[in-house]
Amino acid sequence: MTTTPSIVSPAAANPVLRVPPAPPAAAAAYFAASLAFHADVSDVASALAAGGDPGFVVLDSRSTASFDQGHVPGAVHLPTALIPEQAEQLLDKAVPVVTYCWGPGCNGATRAALALAELGYGVKEMLGGFEYWVREGFAYETWEGVRTRDADPLTAPVEAADCGC
């Protein structure tokens, strides 16, 4: 029995296109939903820097030692494990919450967002967490006061106010 080798198109051989892109309508629905669940570090910083009420509260879901090491200025500190017991004393269900944890390698902000959503809060997760807040050069608070670091040119524009996205 002889078999004829199948012809593999160049696109099928490409690991990026092995599974074709979703239809445009499905992609639009997916990406719109993603934006409903996530906030960008730069967008959060911009909203906070604009002054006045940003319309949301920022929640740091890490331990006390981590919070003391550095946190977003004005963030509410509520470790994920304490959310079921303490959220109602610290947060207003009418005000959306933006959660963050250490960074992209940590799912603590996701777990905090889930716990808050289960309690009836409107919530988004800040992509990049505290790591990208600092890497993008935004001021942060420690137990010793406010600090900043130079922006990492791999994560933030060096000579522009924003990345343009």
Coordinates of C-alpha atoms in Angstrom, one line a residue:
M1 CA 0.0 0.0 0.0
T2 CA 1.4 3.3 -1.0
T3 CA 0.4 6.6 0.4
T4 CA 0.6 9.9 -1.2
P5 CA 2.1 12.6 1.1
S6 CA -0.3 15.4 1.8
I7 CA 0.6 18.8 0.7
V8 CA 0.9 21.1 3.7
S9 CA 0.2 24.7 2.9
P10 CA 2.8 27.2 4.2
A11 CA 0.1 28.7 6.6
A12 CA -0.7 25.3 8.1
A13 CA 3.0 24.7 8.8
N14 CA 3.2 28.0 10.6
P15 CA 2.5 27.5 14.3
V16 CA 0.8 30.9 14.5
L17 CA -1.7 30.1 11.8
R18 CA -2.0 26.4 12.5
V19 CA -5.3 27.4 14.2
P20 CA -6.7 30.2 12.0
P21 CA -7.8 33.5 13.6
A22 CA -11.3 33.7 14.9
P23 CA -13.9 35.3 12.7
P24 CA -13.9 39.1 13.2
A25 CA -17.2 39.2 15.1
A26 CA -16.0 36.5 17.5
A27 CA -12.7 38.3 18.0
A28 CA -14.4 41.6 18.6
A29 CA -16.7 40.0 21.3
Y30 CA -13.7 38.4 23.0
F31 CA -11.5 41.5 23.0
A32 CA -14.4 43.7 24.2
A33 CA -15.0 41.2 27.0
S34 CA -11.3 41.3 27.9
L35 CA -11.4 45.1 28.3
A36 CA -14.4 44.6 30.7
F37 CA -12.2 42.5 33.0
H38 CA -8.8 44.2 32.8
A39 CA -7.3 47.6 33.2
D40 CA -3.8 48.7 32.0
V41 CA -1.3 50.1 34.5
S42 CA -0.9 53.2 32.5
D43 CA -4.6 53.8 32.3
V44 CA -5.0 53.4 36.1
A45 CA -2.1 55.8 36.7
S46 CA -3.6 58.3 34.2
A47 CA -7.0 58.2 35.8
L48 CA -5.5 58.6 39.3
A49 CA -3.2 61.5 38.2
A50 CA -6.1 63.4 36.6
G51 CA -7.2 64.4 40.1
G52 CA -10.7 64.2 41.6
D53 CA -12.6 61.0 41.9
P54 CA -11.5 58.5 39.3
G55 CA -14.7 56.5 39.7
F56 CA -12.9 53.4 41.1
V57 CA -10.9 52.3 44.0
V58 CA -7.5 50.4 43.7
L59 CA -7.1 47.4 45.9
D60 CA -3.8 45.8 46.8
S61 CA -4.4 42.1 47.6
R62 CA -0.9 41.2 48.9
S63 CA 0.3 40.6 52.4
T64 CA 1.1 43.4 54.9
A65 CA 4.8 42.9 54.4
S66 CA 4.4 43.2 50.6
F67 CA 2.2 46.3 50.9
D68 CA 4.7 48.0 53.2
Q69 CA 7.5 47.2 50.7
G70 CA 5.6 49.3 48.2
H71 CA 2.1 49.9 46.9
V72 CA 0.1 52.1 44.5
P73 CA -0.5 55.5 46.3
G74 CA -3.9 55.5 47.9
A75 CA -4.5 51.8 47.4
V76 CA -6.8 50.0 49.8
H77 CA -4.9 47.2 51.4
L78 CA -7.0 44.0 51.7
P79 CA -5.2 40.6 51.4
T80 CA -7.2 38.2 49.3
A81 CA -7.8 35.8 52.2
L82 CA -9.5 38.6 54.2
I83 CA -11.9 39.8 51.4
P84 CA -14.9 37.7 52.5
E85 CA -14.6 39.0 56.1
Q86 CA -13.6 42.6 55.5
A87 CA -14.6 43.8 52.1
E88 CA -17.9 45.3 53.2
Q89 CA -16.2 47.4 55.9
L90 CA -13.6 48.8 53.4
L91 CA -15.4 49.0 50.1
D92 CA -18.6 50.4 48.6
K93 CA -20.4 48.0 46.3
A94 CA -21.4 51.0 44.1
V95 CA -17.7 51.9 43.3
P96 CA -15.8 49.6 40.9
V97 CA -12.6 48.0 42.3
V98 CA -9.4 47.5 40.4
T99 CA -7.3 44.7 42.0
Y100 CA -3.6 44.1 41.7
C101 CA -1.0 41.8 43.2
W102 CA 2.8 41.4 42.4
G103 CA 2.8 41.1 38.7
P104 CA 2.0 39.0 35.6
G105 CA 3.5 35.9 37.2
C106 CA 1.1 36.0 40.1
N107 CA -2.6 35.3 40.0
G108 CA -3.4 36.9 43.4
A109 CA -5.2 39.8 41.7
T110 CA -7.3 37.4 39.8
R111 CA -8.3 35.5 43.0
A112 CA -9.0 38.8 44.7
A113 CA -11.2 39.9 41.8
L114 CA -13.1 36.6 41.9
A115 CA -13.7 36.9 45.6
L116 CA -15.0 40.5 45.2
A117 CA -17.2 39.5 42.2
E118 CA -18.7 36.7 44.2
L119 CA -19.6 39.3 46.9
G120 CA -21.3 41.5 44.3
Y121 CA -18.6 44.1 43.5
G122 CA -17.9 45.4 40.1
V123 CA -14.2 44.6 39.5
K124 CA -11.3 44.7 37.1
E125 CA -7.8 43.3 37.4
M126 CA -4.9 45.7 36.8
L127 CA -2.6 43.9 34.2
G128 CA 1.0 43.9 35.2
G129 CA 0.4 44.4 38.9
F130 CA 2.7 46.3 41.2
E131 CA 5.7 45.1 39.1
Y132 CA 4.6 47.0 36.0
W133 CA 3.5 50.0 38.1
V134 CA 7.1 50.4 39.2
R135 CA 8.6 49.4 35.9
E136 CA 6.6 52.1 34.1
G137 CA 8.1 54.7 36.4
F138 CA 5.0 55.6 38.5
A139 CA 5.4 56.8 42.1
Y140 CA 4.7 54.2 44.8
E141 CA 4.5 54.4 48.5
T142 CA 6.5 52.5 51.1
W143 CA 6.5 52.6 54.9
E144 CA 9.4 55.1 54.4
G145 CA 7.5 57.4 52.0
V146 CA 7.0 58.0 48.3
R147 CA 9.5 56.6 45.8
T148 CA 10.0 56.4 42.1
R149 CA 12.3 54.5 39.7
D150 CA 13.2 55.4 36.2
A151 CA 10.9 53.8 33.6
D152 CA 12.1 50.6 32.1
P153 CA 12.4 51.3 28.3
L154 CA 11.1 47.8 27.6
T155 CA 7.8 48.5 29.3
A156 CA 7.2 52.3 29.0
P157 CA 8.1 55.1 26.6
V158 CA 11.2 57.0 27.7
E159 CA 10.5 60.3 26.1
A160 CA 6.7 60.4 25.7
A161 CA 3.8 60.9 28.0
D162 CA 2.1 57.7 26.9
C163 CA 2.7 54.7 24.6
G164 CA 0.1 55.7 22.1
C165 CA -1.9 52.6 22.4

